[in-house]
Amino acid sequence: MENRALNTQSAIHIKLLVLLSVFLFWFSHYVYMPTLPQYIRIKVSTLTQVGIVLSMYGIWQVVVRLPIGLITDRAGKRKPFIILGISFAGIGALVLGFSESFLVLAIGRSLVGISMSAWVLQVVFFGRLFEPSELIKASSILTLSTSLAKLAGTISTGYLNNLGGYLLAFQVASFGALLSVLFMIPVKETRIPYSGEGNFNLNLMLKNRKVIVVSLLAGINQFLNFGITFGFFPLVAQEFGASDIVKSHLLGFNIIFLISGNLLVTYFGKQKNSILLLLISYLFFSFSVTLIPQAGTIGILFILQAILGLAHGISYPVLISLCIGDIPEQNRSSVMGFHQSIYAVGMFLGPWICGMIADGLGLYQSFTIVGIGTFILSFSLLYFLRRSTRMSNM
């Protein structure tokens, strides 16, 4: 009994260290996010260039996430690559903070994008600390930790800007990444022997309809998250007269409801109701984005951010569990890398496409077009997901 108690305490201690590391890693990404579009806008000449810099975050995730999953599955170790990824987050934040040109801004945002390859491994690393039957619970707990980090980061931005200008938030981000590494170092990792059996096969994965559809749905999430919520939404708020502190609170409000969505899934998320939860979340996405041009007041913007946050908080952990729930443990880093590479396309396309539409047709028209497109594409994909889920259960 005493040994079991010690083992339980040790397991809790390890989970806590990993969660703290993940929290600080995500904090370092979001502590400057509410005013990042405005910061970039000051240093470049067009909204398209703003979109291009922001899109670097996504395009490098497309490039690195699948290879890092394949490499770590073969190596049998994930911790060294997690630490390396976290380090890139700190370096990228400093490059952004000291940038004075479009090119250097793009390089800094690229480094931060590369750092997110660590998230592929954090998902699998943390999930391995739980029983297979608790995978949705593990995904929800981990997502909750990232949501709390986003909340702490975005709420802090306006106050840090007032205290020390834009640079201070980037310096705090770099320090947060350093602390994240320090919490991760004591965590011990048991190497997973590479057997060569059941190897990840890209051709077979491309034929896995369920993983493809789930990844595309997650891509819509990230398109909206980085094109709208953390992209051009703050610029609309600025036109309404919002200060940096109000922008921080707007995004903080989004994340409070994202956390609420995570908690709902933690308690009520089951495999049998996953499609229903996704239907609700994408209806919320479409509704809120389409209504942004008609907001009229900052108060309505708070309501729309709440709906966007709730939609993302419900759908994200459900999509993770649907993606890797049926995948053998030795291949999960690779499959998660594939999944995140696909949805990172949304991170890249979101700010880029929204920037081009805003330059060509107007800022407000971009929200209407994206909202209608979200409705059509997401519900088409949900139809295919329902069919593929039925086929896999036959």
Short mmCIF file of C-alpha atoms in Angstrom, two decimals, residues 14-370:
data_model
loop_
_atom_site.label_atom_id
_atom_site.label_comp_id
_atom_site.label_asym_id
_atom_site.label_seq_id
_atom_site.Cartn_x
_atom_site.Cartn_y
_atom_site.Cartn_z
CA ILE A 14 5.37 14.17 -13.04
CA LYS A 15 2.01 15.21 -14.46
CA LEU A 16 2.20 18.49 -12.57
CA LEU A 17 5.71 19.28 -13.85
CA VAL A 18 4.66 18.57 -17.44
CA LEU A 19 1.52 20.69 -17.04
CA LEU A 20 3.53 23.60 -15.62
CA SER A 21 6.00 23.34 -18.50
CA VAL A 22 3.16 23.25 -21.04
CA PHE A 23 1.46 26.20 -19.29
CA LEU A 24 4.59 28.37 -19.47
CA PHE A 25 5.30 27.33 -23.06
CA TRP A 26 1.85 28.48 -24.18
CA PHE A 27 2.04 31.58 -21.98
CA SER A 28 5.22 32.55 -23.84
CA HIS A 29 3.31 32.33 -27.13
CA TYR A 30 0.31 34.41 -26.08
CA VAL A 31 1.60 37.12 -23.74
CA TYR A 32 2.11 39.46 -26.74
CA MET A 33 -0.68 38.15 -28.99
CA PRO A 34 -3.50 40.71 -28.37
CA THR A 35 -1.43 43.56 -29.82
CA LEU A 36 0.84 41.60 -32.19
CA PRO A 37 -1.20 42.55 -35.33
CA GLN A 38 -1.10 46.22 -34.28
CA TYR A 39 2.66 45.97 -33.50
CA ILE A 40 3.33 44.47 -36.94
CA ARG A 41 1.02 47.02 -38.62
CA ILE A 42 3.19 49.85 -37.28
CA LYS A 43 6.30 48.36 -38.93
CA VAL A 44 4.91 47.30 -42.35
CA SER A 45 2.98 49.09 -45.08
CA THR A 46 -0.09 46.93 -45.90
CA LEU A 47 -2.58 44.56 -44.27
CA THR A 48 -1.38 41.87 -46.67
CA GLN A 49 2.11 42.17 -45.14
CA VAL A 50 0.56 41.93 -41.68
CA GLY A 51 -1.13 38.72 -42.82
CA ILE A 52 2.09 37.34 -44.30
CA VAL A 53 4.08 37.88 -41.09
CA LEU A 54 1.31 36.31 -39.01
CA SER A 55 1.06 33.40 -41.46
CA MET A 56 4.72 32.44 -40.92
CA TYR A 57 3.59 30.94 -37.62
CA GLY A 58 1.48 28.41 -39.48
CA ILE A 59 3.56 27.63 -42.55
CA TRP A 60 6.56 26.45 -40.50
CA GLN A 61 4.32 24.22 -38.45
CA VAL A 62 3.19 22.60 -41.70
CA VAL A 63 6.84 21.97 -42.55
CA VAL A 64 8.16 20.61 -39.23
CA ARG A 65 5.33 18.83 -37.42
CA LEU A 66 5.13 15.59 -39.40
CA PRO A 67 8.94 15.13 -39.62
CA ILE A 68 9.33 15.72 -35.87
CA GLY A 69 6.64 13.12 -35.18
CA LEU A 70 8.36 10.57 -37.43
CA ILE A 71 11.81 11.28 -35.97
CA THR A 72 10.69 10.97 -32.34
CA ASP A 73 8.70 7.79 -32.94
CA ARG A 74 11.84 6.24 -34.42
CA ALA A 75 14.12 7.65 -31.70
CA GLY A 76 11.76 6.50 -28.94
CA LYS A 77 12.34 9.77 -27.05
CA ARG A 78 10.37 13.01 -27.09
CA LYS A 79 11.70 15.08 -24.18
CA PRO A 80 14.89 16.46 -25.88
CA PHE A 81 12.85 17.65 -28.85
CA ILE A 82 10.24 19.23 -26.54
CA ILE A 83 12.99 21.23 -24.80
CA LEU A 84 14.46 22.31 -28.15
CA GLY A 85 11.05 23.47 -29.35
CA ILE A 86 10.43 25.48 -26.18
CA SER A 87 13.83 27.16 -26.63
CA PHE A 88 12.86 28.34 -30.12
CA ALA A 89 9.78 30.03 -28.60
CA GLY A 90 11.99 32.15 -26.35
CA ILE A 91 14.44 33.06 -29.13
CA GLY A 92 11.64 33.89 -31.58
CA ALA A 93 9.95 36.20 -29.05
CA LEU A 94 13.17 38.22 -28.64
CA VAL A 95 13.66 38.46 -32.42
CA LEU A 96 10.11 39.80 -32.78
CA GLY A 97 10.62 42.27 -29.95
CA PHE A 98 13.75 43.78 -31.50
CA SER A 99 12.54 43.64 -35.13
CA GLU A 100 12.56 46.77 -37.25
CA SER A 101 11.70 45.37 -40.68
CA PHE A 102 9.24 43.10 -42.48
CA LEU A 103 11.93 40.45 -43.08
CA VAL A 104 13.09 40.25 -39.45
CA LEU A 105 9.48 40.16 -38.25
CA ALA A 106 8.87 37.22 -40.59
CA ILE A 107 11.98 35.43 -39.28
CA GLY A 108 10.92 35.94 -35.66
CA ARG A 109 7.41 34.69 -36.30
CA SER A 110 8.88 31.71 -38.20
CA LEU A 111 11.02 30.73 -35.19
CA VAL A 112 7.96 30.85 -32.95
CA GLY A 113 6.09 28.71 -35.49
CA ILE A 114 8.90 26.13 -35.54
CA SER A 115 8.77 26.02 -31.74
CA MET A 116 5.19 24.75 -31.88
CA SER A 117 6.51 21.40 -33.10
CA ALA A 118 6.90 20.78 -29.36
CA TRP A 119 3.11 20.67 -29.03
CA VAL A 120 2.96 17.51 -31.16
CA LEU A 121 5.16 15.79 -28.61
CA GLN A 122 3.62 17.35 -25.51
CA VAL A 123 0.21 15.90 -26.46
CA VAL A 124 1.61 12.39 -26.82
CA PHE A 125 4.04 12.68 -23.88
CA PHE A 126 1.26 13.75 -21.50
CA GLY A 127 -1.25 11.25 -22.87
CA ARG A 128 1.19 8.44 -22.11
CA LEU A 129 0.92 9.30 -18.41
CA PHE A 130 -2.74 8.15 -18.45
CA GLU A 131 -4.57 4.91 -19.09
CA PRO A 132 -5.77 4.44 -22.70
CA SER A 133 -9.40 4.70 -21.55
CA GLU A 134 -8.64 8.20 -20.15
CA LEU A 135 -7.41 9.71 -23.43
CA ILE A 136 -10.23 12.27 -23.76
CA LYS A 137 -9.67 13.22 -20.10
CA ALA A 138 -5.92 13.66 -20.71
CA SER A 139 -6.56 15.74 -23.85
CA SER A 140 -9.05 17.92 -21.99
CA ILE A 141 -6.73 18.48 -19.00
CA LEU A 142 -3.85 19.39 -21.29
CA THR A 143 -6.04 21.70 -23.37
CA LEU A 144 -7.31 23.31 -20.16
CA SER A 145 -3.71 24.01 -19.14
CA THR A 146 -3.01 25.68 -22.49
CA SER A 147 -6.25 27.65 -22.21
CA LEU A 148 -5.30 28.97 -18.75
CA ALA A 149 -1.89 29.93 -20.15
CA LYS A 150 -3.53 31.80 -23.03
CA LEU A 151 -5.79 33.58 -20.54
CA ALA A 152 -2.90 34.61 -18.29
CA GLY A 153 -0.88 35.75 -21.30
CA THR A 154 -3.54 37.73 -23.12
CA ILE A 155 -4.83 39.43 -19.96
CA SER A 156 -1.26 40.58 -19.20
CA THR A 157 -0.48 42.14 -22.59
CA GLY A 158 -2.11 45.55 -22.23
CA TYR A 159 -0.69 46.10 -18.75
CA LEU A 160 2.82 45.09 -19.88
CA ASN A 161 2.57 47.44 -22.87
CA ASN A 162 1.58 50.31 -20.58
CA LEU A 163 4.42 49.45 -18.20
CA GLY A 164 7.30 48.99 -20.63
CA GLY A 165 6.10 49.31 -24.23
CA TYR A 166 5.72 46.48 -26.74
CA LEU A 167 9.21 45.12 -26.00
CA LEU A 168 8.46 44.14 -22.41
CA ALA A 169 5.81 41.56 -23.41
CA PHE A 170 8.30 39.87 -25.75
CA GLN A 171 10.93 39.78 -22.99
CA VAL A 172 8.41 38.24 -20.56
CA ALA A 173 7.60 35.65 -23.24
CA SER A 174 11.27 34.70 -23.51
CA PHE A 175 11.58 34.37 -19.73
CA GLY A 176 8.44 32.20 -19.64
CA ALA A 177 10.01 29.85 -22.21
CA LEU A 178 13.14 29.58 -20.05
CA LEU A 179 11.06 28.60 -17.01
CA SER A 180 9.19 26.06 -19.14
CA VAL A 181 12.48 24.35 -20.01
CA LEU A 182 13.52 24.31 -16.34
CA PHE A 183 10.28 22.56 -15.30
CA MET A 184 10.68 19.97 -18.07
CA ILE A 185 14.31 19.04 -17.33
CA PRO A 186 13.61 16.97 -14.13
CA VAL A 187 10.92 14.86 -15.82
CA LYS A 188 12.23 11.37 -16.56
CA GLU A 189 11.35 9.67 -19.81
CA THR A 190 11.38 5.96 -20.52
CA ARG A 191 12.55 5.22 -24.03
CA ILE A 192 10.01 3.42 -26.22
CA PRO A 193 11.87 0.70 -28.18
CA TYR A 194 11.49 1.04 -31.93
CA SER A 195 10.22 -2.32 -33.15
CA GLY A 196 9.83 -1.47 -36.83
CA GLU A 197 6.34 -2.92 -36.71
CA GLY A 198 3.28 -0.90 -37.59
CA ASN A 199 5.43 1.89 -39.02
CA PHE A 200 3.73 5.13 -39.95
CA ASN A 201 2.90 4.98 -43.64
CA LEU A 202 2.04 8.32 -45.27
CA ASN A 203 0.22 6.66 -48.16
CA LEU A 204 -1.97 4.68 -45.76
CA MET A 205 -2.55 7.78 -43.64
CA LEU A 206 -3.70 9.71 -46.70
CA LYS A 207 -6.29 6.94 -47.20
CA ASN A 208 -7.48 7.19 -43.58
CA ARG A 209 -10.64 9.22 -44.20
CA LYS A 210 -11.37 9.80 -40.51
CA VAL A 211 -7.94 11.28 -39.72
CA ILE A 212 -8.02 13.44 -42.88
CA VAL A 213 -11.50 14.86 -42.17
CA VAL A 214 -10.72 15.47 -38.48
CA SER A 215 -7.49 17.25 -39.47
CA LEU A 216 -9.30 19.44 -42.00
CA LEU A 217 -11.90 20.39 -39.39
CA ALA A 218 -9.08 21.32 -37.01
CA GLY A 219 -7.63 23.37 -39.88
CA ILE A 220 -10.85 25.43 -39.95
CA ASN A 221 -10.46 26.00 -36.19
CA GLN A 222 -6.95 27.35 -36.68
CA PHE A 223 -7.90 29.38 -39.76
CA LEU A 224 -10.45 31.22 -37.60
CA ASN A 225 -8.22 31.36 -34.54
CA PHE A 226 -5.27 32.99 -36.30
CA GLY A 227 -7.07 34.76 -39.12
CA ILE A 228 -9.93 36.17 -37.04
CA THR A 229 -9.61 35.85 -33.24
CA PHE A 230 -5.89 36.64 -32.94
CA GLY A 231 -5.55 38.17 -36.40
CA PHE A 232 -7.92 40.88 -37.63
CA PHE A 233 -10.45 40.94 -34.77
CA PRO A 234 -8.10 43.17 -32.66
CA LEU A 235 -7.93 45.63 -35.59
CA VAL A 236 -11.74 45.87 -35.60
CA ALA A 237 -11.65 46.49 -31.86
CA GLN A 238 -9.08 49.23 -32.42
CA GLU A 239 -11.39 50.92 -34.96
CA PHE A 240 -14.09 50.84 -32.27
CA GLY A 241 -11.72 52.73 -29.97
CA ALA A 242 -10.47 49.83 -27.83
CA SER A 243 -7.25 50.44 -25.88
CA ASP A 244 -4.51 47.81 -25.53
CA ILE A 245 -5.98 46.80 -22.17
CA VAL A 246 -9.47 46.38 -23.68
CA LYS A 247 -7.97 44.24 -26.48
CA SER A 248 -6.33 42.08 -23.83
CA HIS A 249 -9.64 41.70 -22.05
CA LEU A 250 -11.44 40.84 -25.29
CA LEU A 251 -9.08 37.96 -25.98
CA GLY A 252 -9.08 37.02 -22.32
CA PHE A 253 -12.88 36.79 -22.47
CA ASN A 254 -12.54 34.50 -25.48
CA ILE A 255 -10.23 32.22 -23.53
CA ILE A 256 -12.44 32.17 -20.42
CA PHE A 257 -15.19 30.68 -22.57
CA LEU A 258 -12.67 28.43 -24.31
CA ILE A 259 -11.86 27.05 -20.85
CA SER A 260 -15.60 26.62 -20.22
CA GLY A 261 -15.79 24.55 -23.40
CA ASN A 262 -12.82 22.44 -22.25
CA LEU A 263 -14.55 21.78 -18.93
CA LEU A 264 -17.80 20.83 -20.65
CA VAL A 265 -15.94 18.27 -22.77
CA THR A 266 -14.02 16.98 -19.72
CA TYR A 267 -17.29 16.09 -18.00
CA PHE A 268 -19.65 15.38 -20.89
CA GLY A 269 -17.41 14.42 -23.81
CA LYS A 270 -17.98 10.84 -24.98
CA GLN A 271 -17.18 9.10 -28.23
CA LYS A 272 -20.90 8.63 -28.91
CA ASN A 273 -21.73 12.36 -28.77
CA SER A 274 -18.59 13.73 -30.43
CA ILE A 275 -20.32 14.54 -33.74
CA LEU A 276 -23.09 16.46 -31.93
CA LEU A 277 -20.51 18.49 -29.99
CA LEU A 278 -18.73 19.35 -33.23
CA LEU A 279 -21.99 20.35 -34.94
CA ILE A 280 -22.72 22.80 -32.12
CA SER A 281 -19.22 24.25 -32.12
CA TYR A 282 -19.06 24.92 -35.87
CA LEU A 283 -22.51 26.49 -35.82
CA PHE A 284 -21.18 28.85 -33.12
CA PHE A 285 -18.08 29.59 -35.22
CA SER A 286 -20.09 30.48 -38.34
CA PHE A 287 -22.63 32.58 -36.44
CA SER A 288 -20.14 34.69 -34.50
CA VAL A 289 -17.70 35.41 -37.35
CA THR A 290 -20.50 36.45 -39.72
CA LEU A 291 -21.93 38.89 -37.15
CA ILE A 292 -18.65 40.72 -36.38
CA PRO A 293 -19.29 43.47 -39.01
CA GLN A 294 -22.71 44.15 -37.44
CA ALA A 295 -21.37 44.35 -33.86
CA GLY A 296 -21.68 48.10 -33.52
CA THR A 297 -20.24 48.29 -30.00
CA ILE A 298 -17.34 46.86 -28.02
CA GLY A 299 -19.87 45.16 -25.74
CA ILE A 300 -21.17 43.06 -28.65
CA LEU A 301 -17.56 42.21 -29.56
CA PHE A 302 -17.16 40.71 -26.08
CA ILE A 303 -20.22 38.51 -26.68
CA LEU A 304 -18.93 37.36 -30.07
CA GLN A 305 -15.50 36.57 -28.60
CA ALA A 306 -17.23 34.48 -25.93
CA ILE A 307 -19.04 32.44 -28.60
CA LEU A 308 -15.82 31.96 -30.59
CA GLY A 309 -14.01 30.80 -27.45
CA LEU A 310 -16.74 28.35 -26.48
CA ALA A 311 -16.76 26.86 -29.98
CA HIS A 312 -13.00 26.32 -29.97
CA GLY A 313 -12.99 24.99 -26.41
CA ILE A 314 -15.57 22.33 -27.27
CA SER A 315 -14.18 21.21 -30.62
CA TYR A 316 -10.43 21.10 -30.05
CA PRO A 317 -10.13 18.26 -27.47
CA VAL A 318 -12.85 16.29 -29.26
CA LEU A 319 -10.88 16.46 -32.52
CA ILE A 320 -7.65 15.35 -30.76
CA SER A 321 -9.36 12.29 -29.27
CA LEU A 322 -11.01 11.39 -32.59
CA CYS A 323 -7.66 11.66 -34.36
CA ILE A 324 -5.48 9.36 -32.22
CA GLY A 325 -8.03 7.33 -30.25
CA ASP A 326 -7.72 4.32 -32.59
CA ILE A 327 -3.98 4.68 -33.30
CA PRO A 328 -1.32 2.37 -31.72
CA GLU A 329 0.77 4.16 -29.08
CA GLN A 330 4.05 3.71 -30.97
CA ASN A 331 2.64 5.66 -33.95
CA ARG A 332 0.83 8.46 -32.14
CA SER A 333 3.59 11.08 -32.43
CA SER A 334 3.67 10.52 -36.18
CA VAL A 335 -0.10 10.64 -36.57
CA MET A 336 -0.37 13.68 -34.30
CA GLY A 337 2.41 15.32 -36.32
CA PHE A 338 0.46 14.58 -39.52
CA HIS A 339 -2.75 15.92 -37.94
CA GLN A 340 -1.09 19.10 -36.71
CA SER A 341 0.72 19.63 -40.03
CA ILE A 342 -2.63 19.54 -41.81
CA TYR A 343 -4.35 21.90 -39.40
CA ALA A 344 -1.33 24.23 -39.39
CA VAL A 345 -2.23 24.98 -43.02
CA GLY A 346 -5.22 26.79 -41.50
CA MET A 347 -2.87 28.84 -39.29
CA PHE A 348 -0.99 29.88 -42.42
CA LEU A 349 -3.97 30.47 -44.72
CA GLY A 350 -6.12 32.25 -42.10
CA PRO A 351 -4.12 35.48 -41.67
CA TRP A 352 -2.86 35.43 -45.27
CA ILE A 353 -6.30 35.06 -46.90
CA CYS A 354 -8.03 37.39 -44.42
CA GLY A 355 -5.34 40.00 -45.08
CA MET A 356 -5.79 39.79 -48.85
CA ILE A 357 -9.60 39.96 -48.61
CA ALA A 358 -9.34 42.92 -46.22
CA ASP A 359 -7.02 44.78 -48.61
CA GLY A 360 -9.14 43.93 -51.65
CA LEU A 361 -12.73 44.20 -50.40
CA GLY A 362 -12.48 45.83 -46.99
CA LEU A 363 -11.85 44.69 -43.42
CA TYR A 364 -15.51 44.16 -42.52
CA GLN A 365 -16.36 42.25 -45.69
CA SER A 366 -13.62 39.73 -44.91
CA PHE A 367 -15.53 38.56 -41.80
CA THR A 368 -18.78 38.02 -43.71
CA ILE A 369 -17.05 36.00 -46.44
CA VAL A 370 -15.11 33.88 -43.93
#
